[in-house]
Coordinates of C-alpha atoms in Angstrom, one line a residue:
M1 CA -29.6 -6.0 -20.4
D2 CA -30.6 -3.3 -23.0
F3 CA -30.8 -0.1 -22.6
G4 CA -30.1 1.2 -26.1
R5 CA -33.7 3.1 -26.1
S6 CA -33.5 5.1 -22.9
T7 CA -34.3 8.9 -23.5
P8 CA -31.7 11.5 -22.9
F9 CA -33.4 12.3 -19.4
Q10 CA -32.9 8.0 -18.6
D11 CA -29.6 7.9 -18.7
Q12 CA -28.5 11.0 -17.1
R13 CA -30.8 10.2 -13.9
I14 CA -29.0 6.6 -14.6
L15 CA -25.7 7.8 -14.4
L16 CA -26.3 10.3 -11.7
F17 CA -27.5 7.0 -9.4
L18 CA -24.3 5.0 -10.4
A19 CA -22.1 8.3 -8.9
A20 CA -24.5 8.5 -5.9
V21 CA -23.2 4.3 -5.3
L22 CA -19.8 5.0 -5.2
V23 CA -20.3 8.5 -3.0
V24 CA -22.5 5.7 -0.5
A25 CA -20.0 3.2 -1.0
T26 CA -16.6 5.5 -0.4
F27 CA -18.8 6.9 3.3
G28 CA -20.2 3.8 4.3
L29 CA -19.4 0.0 2.4
S30 CA -15.6 0.1 2.4
S31 CA -15.3 2.8 5.4
Y32 CA -15.1 0.1 7.7
L33 CA -12.2 -2.1 6.1
Y34 CA -8.3 -1.4 6.5
I35 CA -6.6 -0.2 3.8
N36 CA -4.4 -2.9 1.9
A37 CA -0.8 -3.2 3.0
D38 CA 0.4 -2.4 -0.4
V39 CA -1.7 0.4 -1.2
A40 CA -0.7 1.7 2.6
F41 CA 2.4 1.1 1.9
L42 CA 2.6 3.3 -1.7
V43 CA 1.0 6.5 0.0
W44 CA 3.5 6.5 2.8
A45 CA 5.8 6.1 0.0
A46 CA 4.5 9.1 -1.3
D47 CA 4.5 11.2 1.3
Q48 CA 8.4 10.5 1.9
V49 CA 9.1 11.5 -1.8
L50 CA 7.3 14.5 -1.1
G51 CA 9.7 15.4 1.6
P52 CA 13.5 15.1 1.2
A53 CA 12.9 11.3 0.6
V54 CA 14.5 10.2 -2.8
Y55 CA 12.5 6.2 -3.8
G56 CA 15.3 4.2 -5.1
R57 CA 17.5 5.2 -2.6
D58 CA 15.5 6.3 0.7
I59 CA 13.1 4.4 -0.3
L60 CA 12.8 0.5 -1.7
D61 CA 10.4 -1.0 -3.2
V62 CA 10.1 -2.8 -6.6
N63 CA 7.2 -1.4 -8.1
P64 CA 8.3 1.3 -11.2
P65 CA 7.7 4.4 -10.0
L66 CA 4.5 5.8 -11.5
C67 CA 3.0 3.0 -9.2
M68 CA 3.9 5.3 -6.3
L69 CA 3.1 8.9 -8.1
I70 CA -0.6 7.8 -8.5
Y71 CA -1.1 8.3 -5.1
V72 CA 0.3 11.1 -4.3
P73 CA -2.8 13.4 -4.5
A74 CA -4.0 11.0 -1.9
A75 CA -0.6 11.3 0.4
L76 CA -1.5 15.5 -0.3
L77 CA -5.0 14.6 1.1
A78 CA -3.6 12.9 3.6
Q79 CA -1.8 15.5 5.7
F80 CA -5.3 17.5 6.3
I81 CA -7.8 14.4 6.5
G82 CA -5.6 11.7 7.1
F83 CA -4.0 8.4 4.7
D84 CA -7.2 6.0 5.7
W85 CA -9.8 8.9 4.4
G86 CA -6.6 10.5 1.9
I87 CA -7.3 7.6 0.4
R88 CA -10.5 7.2 0.4
I89 CA -11.4 10.9 -1.2
W90 CA -8.5 9.8 -4.4
M91 CA -10.1 6.6 -5.1
L92 CA -13.8 8.2 -5.3
F93 CA -12.2 11.0 -7.6
L94 CA -10.8 8.6 -9.7
S95 CA -13.6 6.3 -10.0
L96 CA -16.3 9.4 -10.6
L97 CA -13.6 10.4 -13.3
A98 CA -13.6 7.2 -15.0
L99 CA -17.4 6.3 -14.4
L100 CA -18.1 10.0 -16.1
V101 CA -15.5 9.6 -19.3
L102 CA -16.7 6.0 -19.7
W103 CA -20.2 7.3 -20.0
Q104 CA -19.0 9.5 -23.0
V105 CA -17.1 7.5 -24.9
A106 CA -19.2 4.2 -24.5
D107 CA -21.4 3.6 -27.5
R108 CA -24.8 4.6 -25.8
S109 CA -26.3 0.9 -26.4
L110 CA -23.6 -0.3 -24.1
R111 CA -22.9 2.4 -21.9
A112 CA -25.3 2.0 -18.8
S113 CA -24.3 -1.9 -19.3
V114 CA -20.7 -1.3 -18.4
A115 CA -21.0 1.5 -16.4
T116 CA -23.1 -0.8 -13.7
V117 CA -20.2 -3.2 -14.1
L118 CA -17.1 -0.7 -13.5
V119 CA -19.4 0.6 -10.0
L120 CA -19.9 -2.7 -9.2
F121 CA -16.8 -4.4 -9.3
L122 CA -15.1 -1.9 -8.6
I123 CA -17.0 -1.8 -4.6
L124 CA -18.0 -5.3 -4.0
A125 CA -15.4 -7.9 -6.0
Y126 CA -12.5 -7.4 -4.2
P127 CA -13.3 -4.9 -1.4
H128 CA -9.7 -6.2 0.7
H129 CA -8.0 -5.1 -2.7
Y130 CA -9.5 -1.2 -2.1
A131 CA -7.1 1.2 -4.1
Q132 CA -4.9 -1.5 -5.2
R133 CA -2.6 0.1 -8.5
E134 CA -4.1 -3.2 -10.5
Q135 CA -8.0 -1.4 -9.4
I136 CA -7.0 2.2 -10.4
A137 CA -5.8 0.4 -13.7
F138 CA -9.0 -0.9 -14.6
L139 CA -10.5 1.7 -13.5
L140 CA -8.3 4.4 -15.7
C141 CA -8.4 2.0 -18.8
A142 CA -11.7 1.3 -18.9
P143 CA -13.0 5.0 -21.0
Y144 CA -10.6 3.8 -23.6
V145 CA -11.1 0.0 -23.8
A146 CA -15.0 1.2 -24.2
G147 CA -14.1 2.8 -27.5
P148 CA -13.3 6.1 -29.5
S149 CA -15.4 9.0 -28.5
Q150 CA -16.5 11.9 -31.2
R151 CA -15.4 14.5 -29.0
R152 CA -11.8 15.4 -29.3
S153 CA -11.9 16.6 -25.3
W154 CA -13.4 13.5 -23.9
G155 CA -11.1 11.1 -26.4
L156 CA -8.3 13.2 -24.5
A157 CA -9.1 13.1 -21.2
S158 CA -10.1 9.3 -22.3
G159 CA -6.5 8.9 -23.3
I160 CA -4.4 10.7 -20.7
M161 CA -6.2 8.7 -18.5
A162 CA -4.9 5.3 -20.8
G163 CA -1.8 6.5 -20.8
I164 CA -1.3 6.4 -16.6
G165 CA -3.4 3.4 -16.6
F166 CA -1.3 1.4 -19.1
L167 CA 2.0 2.9 -18.1
M168 CA 1.6 1.4 -14.0
K169 CA 3.5 -1.4 -15.0
P170 CA 5.8 -2.8 -18.2
Y171 CA 3.2 -5.6 -18.5
F172 CA 0.4 -3.4 -19.0
L173 CA 1.7 -2.1 -22.6
I174 CA 0.6 -6.1 -23.4
P175 CA -3.3 -4.6 -22.9
L176 CA -2.7 -1.3 -24.4
A177 CA -1.2 -2.9 -27.4
L178 CA -3.9 -5.6 -28.3
V179 CA -7.1 -3.1 -28.1
F180 CA -5.1 -0.6 -30.7
A181 CA -4.7 -3.8 -32.6
L182 CA -8.4 -3.9 -32.9
R183 CA -8.5 -0.2 -33.2
R184 CA -6.0 0.4 -35.7
R185 CA -6.3 4.1 -35.7
L186 CA -4.1 6.9 -34.1
G187 CA -7.3 9.4 -32.7
D188 CA -7.1 11.8 -30.0
E189 CA -6.3 9.0 -27.2
E190 CA -3.7 7.4 -29.0
R191 CA -1.8 10.7 -29.8
A192 CA -2.8 11.5 -26.0
I193 CA -1.5 7.9 -24.5
L194 CA 1.9 8.7 -26.8
L195 CA 2.4 12.5 -25.1
V196 CA 1.7 10.5 -21.3
G197 CA 4.2 8.4 -22.1
I198 CA 6.9 10.9 -23.3
A199 CA 6.4 12.8 -20.2
Y200 CA 6.9 10.2 -17.7
G201 CA 10.3 8.9 -20.2
L202 CA 11.0 12.4 -18.8
V203 CA 10.0 11.9 -15.4
L204 CA 11.8 8.7 -15.1
V205 CA 15.5 10.1 -16.1
F206 CA 15.5 13.2 -14.9
F207 CA 14.2 12.2 -11.0
F208 CA 14.1 8.5 -10.7
Q209 CA 17.4 7.8 -11.3
P210 CA 18.1 6.1 -8.3
Y211 CA 15.8 3.4 -9.5
L212 CA 16.4 3.1 -12.9
F213 CA 20.1 2.4 -11.6
E214 CA 20.6 1.2 -8.4
M215 CA 16.5 -0.4 -7.4
V216 CA 16.5 -2.1 -10.4
P217 CA 19.3 -4.6 -10.2
A218 CA 19.0 -5.1 -7.2
A219 CA 15.3 -6.4 -7.9
T220 CA 16.4 -7.9 -11.1
A221 CA 18.7 -10.0 -8.9
T222 CA 16.2 -11.0 -5.8
Y223 CA 12.7 -10.2 -6.7
W224 CA 12.3 -13.4 -8.7
A225 CA 11.8 -15.3 -5.0
I226 CA 8.4 -13.6 -3.8
S227 CA 5.7 -16.2 -5.6
Y228 CA 3.3 -18.1 -4.9
S229 CA 3.2 -21.5 -6.6
W230 CA 2.1 -21.5 -10.6
Y231 CA -1.0 -23.4 -9.2
Q232 CA -2.6 -19.8 -8.4
I233 CA -1.8 -19.1 -11.5
A234 CA -3.1 -21.4 -13.7
L235 CA -5.9 -21.5 -12.0
Q236 CA -7.4 -18.4 -12.1
V237 CA -6.2 -18.6 -15.7
V238 CA -8.4 -21.2 -16.2
V239 CA -11.6 -19.2 -15.0
V240 CA -10.5 -16.7 -17.4
L241 CA -10.5 -18.8 -20.2
V242 CA -13.9 -20.2 -19.4
G243 CA -15.2 -16.6 -19.2
I244 CA -14.4 -15.7 -22.9
A245 CA -15.3 -19.7 -24.1
P246 CA -19.3 -18.5 -25.6
F247 CA -17.4 -16.2 -28.0
A248 CA -15.8 -18.5 -29.5
M249 CA -19.5 -18.8 -31.2
G250 CA -18.9 -15.6 -33.1
G251 CA -21.9 -13.6 -34.0
A252 CA -22.7 -10.3 -33.1
V253 CA -22.1 -11.0 -29.2
L254 CA -18.5 -11.8 -30.1
L255 CA -18.3 -8.5 -32.2
A256 CA -20.0 -5.7 -29.0
A257 CA -17.5 -7.5 -26.7
R258 CA -14.4 -7.5 -29.0
P259 CA -12.3 -5.0 -26.7
F260 CA -13.4 -5.7 -24.0
L261 CA -11.8 -9.3 -24.6
M262 CA -9.0 -7.7 -26.1
A263 CA -8.6 -6.0 -22.7
T264 CA -9.4 -9.4 -21.0
L265 CA -6.3 -11.2 -22.5
G266 CA -3.9 -8.7 -22.3
F267 CA -4.5 -8.0 -18.5
T268 CA -4.4 -12.0 -18.2
I269 CA -0.8 -12.6 -20.4
A270 CA 0.8 -9.2 -17.9
A271 CA -0.7 -11.4 -14.6
V272 CA 1.5 -14.6 -16.0
L273 CA 4.2 -12.9 -17.2
Q274 CA 4.7 -10.9 -13.2
S275 CA 4.8 -15.0 -12.5
K276 CA 3.4 -13.8 -9.0
G277 CA 0.2 -15.4 -8.2
F278 CA -0.9 -12.7 -6.2
M279 CA -4.9 -12.6 -6.7
Y280 CA -4.6 -8.7 -7.2
H281 CA -2.9 -9.3 -10.6
F282 CA -6.0 -10.1 -12.0
I283 CA -8.4 -7.8 -11.1
P284 CA -8.5 -5.8 -14.4
A285 CA -8.5 -9.3 -16.2
F286 CA -11.9 -9.9 -14.3
G287 CA -12.9 -6.3 -14.5
F288 CA -12.9 -6.9 -18.4
L289 CA -14.0 -10.5 -18.7
V290 CA -17.4 -9.3 -16.4
M291 CA -17.7 -6.5 -18.9
S292 CA -17.1 -8.4 -21.8
L293 CA -20.3 -11.4 -20.7
T294 CA -22.1 -8.5 -19.7
V295 CA -22.3 -6.7 -23.2
G296 CA -22.1 -10.5 -24.7
I297 CA -25.5 -10.7 -23.4
S298 CA -27.3 -8.0 -25.0
N299 CA -28.5 -9.9 -27.2
P300 CA -30.6 -12.5 -25.5
K301 CA -31.9 -14.3 -29.1
Q302 CA -28.4 -15.6 -29.6
T303 CA -27.3 -18.8 -28.1
A304 CA -23.9 -17.2 -27.6
A305 CA -26.0 -14.8 -25.5
K306 CA -27.6 -17.5 -22.9
V307 CA -24.0 -19.2 -22.4
A308 CA -22.5 -16.0 -21.7
G309 CA -26.0 -15.3 -19.1
L310 CA -25.0 -18.8 -17.3
I311 CA -20.7 -17.7 -17.3
L312 CA -21.6 -14.5 -16.4
L313 CA -23.4 -16.0 -13.4
L314 CA -20.1 -18.6 -12.7
Q315 CA -18.5 -15.1 -12.7
V316 CA -20.2 -13.5 -10.6
A317 CA -20.3 -16.8 -7.8
W318 CA -16.5 -17.1 -8.1
L319 CA -16.0 -13.7 -7.3
S320 CA -18.0 -14.1 -4.4
G321 CA -15.6 -16.8 -3.3
I322 CA -13.2 -15.4 -2.8
V323 CA -14.9 -12.4 -0.9
G324 CA -16.2 -14.8 1.4
L325 CA -12.5 -16.6 2.1
W326 CA -11.0 -13.2 2.4
L327 CA -13.5 -11.7 5.3
S328 CA -13.2 -15.7 6.9
Y329 CA -9.9 -14.9 7.5
R330 CA -10.4 -11.3 8.3
Q331 CA -12.6 -12.8 11.5
Q332 CA -10.0 -14.8 11.9
T333 CA -7.4 -12.0 12.7
T334 CA -9.1 -9.2 14.0
Q335 CA -7.6 -10.2 17.8
V336 CA -4.3 -10.1 16.5
N337 CA -4.4 -6.9 14.8
S338 CA -5.7 -4.8 17.4
R339 CA -3.1 -6.0 19.7
I340 CA -0.6 -5.6 17.2
Q341 CA -1.8 -1.9 16.4
Y342 CA -2.0 -1.4 20.3
E343 CA 1.9 -2.0 21.0
I344 CA 2.7 -0.1 17.6
D345 CA 0.2 3.1 19.6
R346 CA 2.4 3.3 22.3
A347 CA 6.1 2.5 20.5
G348 CA 6.6 5.8 19.3
S349 CA 8.4 4.1 16.4
F350 CA 9.0 0.6 15.4
A351 CA 10.1 -1.3 12.7
S352 CA 10.0 -4.8 10.9
L353 CA 12.8 -7.6 10.5
H354 CA 10.9 -10.3 8.1
P355 CA 9.9 -10.0 4.2
N356 CA 5.8 -10.2 5.1
P357 CA 4.3 -6.5 5.1
F358 CA 1.7 -7.1 7.7
P359 CA 2.4 -5.1 10.4
A360 CA 4.4 -2.7 9.9
F361 CA 1.7 -2.2 7.0
P362 CA -0.4 -1.0 7.1
A363 CA -0.2 0.0 10.8
A364 CA 2.6 2.8 9.3
I365 CA -0.4 4.8 8.2
Y366 CA -2.9 4.2 11.2
T367 CA -0.4 5.4 14.3
H368 CA 0.8 8.6 15.4
S369 CA 4.2 6.5 16.0
K370 CA 7.0 6.4 13.6
F371 CA 7.6 3.6 10.9
T372 CA 11.3 3.9 10.4
G373 CA 11.6 1.4 8.0
I374 CA 13.0 2.0 4.3
A375 CA 10.6 -0.1 2.1
I376 CA 7.5 -2.3 3.2
C377 CA 9.0 -5.1 4.5
Q378 CA 13.0 -7.0 4.1
I379 CA 12.5 -6.8 0.2
F380 CA 15.4 -8.9 -0.1
L381 CA 15.1 -11.7 2.5
P382 CA 13.2 -14.3 0.6
A383 CA 16.2 -14.4 -2.0
V384 CA 18.1 -15.3 1.1
K385 CA 15.9 -18.0 2.1
Q386 CA 16.4 -19.4 -1.2
L387 CA 19.6 -19.5 -2.5
L388 CA 21.0 -20.9 1.3
A389 CA 18.4 -23.9 0.3
E390 CA 19.7 -23.5 -3.4
Q391 CA 23.2 -23.1 -2.2
D392 CA 23.6 -20.8 -5.7
A393 CA 27.0 -19.2 -4.3
G394 CA 26.9 -17.1 -7.8
K395 CA 23.6 -15.4 -7.0
S396 CA 24.1 -15.0 -3.4
N397 CA 27.1 -12.5 -2.5
M398 CA 24.4 -10.0 -4.3
A399 CA 21.3 -10.9 -2.2
Y400 CA 23.1 -10.8 0.9
E401 CA 24.5 -7.8 0.9
L402 CA 21.6 -6.0 0.1
A403 CA 19.6 -7.8 3.0
L404 CA 22.4 -6.9 5.2
S405 CA 22.5 -3.4 4.3
Q406 CA 19.0 -2.7 4.6
A407 CA 18.3 -4.7 7.9
K408 CA 21.7 -2.6 9.6
R409 CA 20.3 0.7 8.3
E410 CA 16.8 0.3 9.8
L411 CA 18.3 -1.1 12.9
G412 CA 20.6 1.8 13.1
R413 CA 17.8 4.0 13.2
K414 CA 17.3 3.1 17.2
P415 CA 12.8 2.3 16.4
N416 CA 12.0 1.6 19.8
L417 CA 9.4 -1.8 18.6
V418 CA 10.6 -4.2 16.2
F419 CA 8.5 -7.4 14.8
T420 CA 9.8 -10.5 13.4
T421 CA 8.8 -13.7 12.3
N422 CA 9.2 -17.2 10.5
K423 CA 5.9 -17.9 9.2
N424 CA 6.1 -16.9 5.4
H425 CA 3.3 -15.3 2.7
D426 CA 3.7 -19.3 1.6
G427 CA 3.3 -21.3 4.6
T428 CA 7.0 -21.9 4.9
S429 CA 9.2 -21.4 7.8
F430 CA 12.4 -19.2 8.3
N431 CA 14.1 -18.2 10.8
Y432 CA 15.8 -14.4 9.0
L433 CA 16.8 -13.1 12.3
D434 CA 18.9 -16.6 13.5
W435 CA 20.5 -15.3 9.8
L436 CA 20.9 -11.6 10.3
L437 CA 22.6 -12.7 13.9
R438 CA 25.7 -14.4 11.8
D439 CA 26.9 -10.5 10.6
E440 CA 28.7 -8.7 13.3
E441 CA 27.6 -5.5 12.3
F442 CA 24.1 -6.7 13.3
R443 CA 24.9 -8.1 16.2
D444 CA 26.5 -5.8 17.6
L445 CA 23.0 -3.3 16.8
W446 CA 20.9 -6.1 18.1
K447 CA 22.7 -5.7 21.4
D448 CA 20.6 -3.5 22.5
Y449 CA 17.1 -5.0 22.3
E450 CA 15.6 -7.1 24.1
D451 CA 12.6 -9.7 24.2
Y452 CA 8.9 -8.2 25.1
R453 CA 6.4 -10.4 24.2
I454 CA 5.0 -12.8 21.5
I455 CA 1.7 -12.1 20.0
G456 CA 0.2 -14.6 17.1
P457 CA 3.2 -16.0 14.6
Y458 CA 5.1 -12.1 15.9
S459 CA 8.0 -12.0 18.5
L460 CA 8.6 -8.5 19.8
Y461 CA 11.8 -6.6 20.6
R462 CA 12.3 -3.5 22.5
L463 CA 15.2 -0.7 23.1
R464 CA 16.6 -1.7 26.4

């Protein structure tokens, strides 16, 4: 895929075509999908913080504030066009911006290839994680990874975007360090990243002290309990390692792909260190891996390039399998989703008393009923379940207090409809409601509720 001999006019047509694909995908391909639960919550949280709510106290979330702040423009748009389209228009803007800056800074012989990967990966690889934090990080970091700009203005734009992308999570500093170690220069991009880092640090200190001093200790004590098996992590790491294998042959193929490989390795390490196994944690790693392989096949005469081409096909098959599994699951749950949304729309206000984001999110951004919760779900209950099984009294008290405090705060707001379920994201079961009812204050609040109905795995209760 060598576009190195294209004329400026041909380059312009390619860029415009890719931009048109993004626009069509935003208004067509992705518009029939519900927004992901995590994204829906973060935009909802941004909307609350634009009002009187304080992130880390009135809104509880383990994500660093930048993960919420990146959605503030979407929340502002939502005031005029609704949450769903606010998110999509904001993502379209970020996508077009990333495409334009990437096009300007990437080597001309590679830019059509990597820009095509950027667009196709964005709209096809993970449709169920559209607008996720990791997807945004991939978009914002791609121009910086593609290479230094020869023009100061584009270099500053690339650096500002990279600064935001790499600072969204502390773990993302690892790929930044690896790419910077390869570049070994302090240019306009690096200065911009440094300035963004300083600005973000000041914002944290002056505006997000409750998050730093209240939420971070709480998350440290409890968030470890939310995870999939290490098998899920190991499987995705193996896929990445298979993907980078052709570059062990060295040569021109490795030389051209090095920055994308460094980003792949860095984001893979970041995903492993998060130790959750959530599939979306690997989005940037797979995005940059596909870019690496695409660059690798640019010199088809080399054996390494031929192997890279074969591995690229396998990677596309892997990603297609992920999408296929999700589409199958989505078809199975459509009926349950519509019934739950109907009940939420009728309720006027609602909350959930279990550690799963669904059905509170994304439902909260698709209804006029008020979500009265303070977090995406009962975020401290998984730790309670684990600690009860381990009988670890040393860690238990803080987790118990946090879980009870959140549940009582939310139930004290008297939502008209409350959801509970015994099913966990990992397939296990635990009766969280029974545990909460051990507390006398919670029992007094719960007396105002009665059994309503069961939909799928969810039990619904309504205010008397």
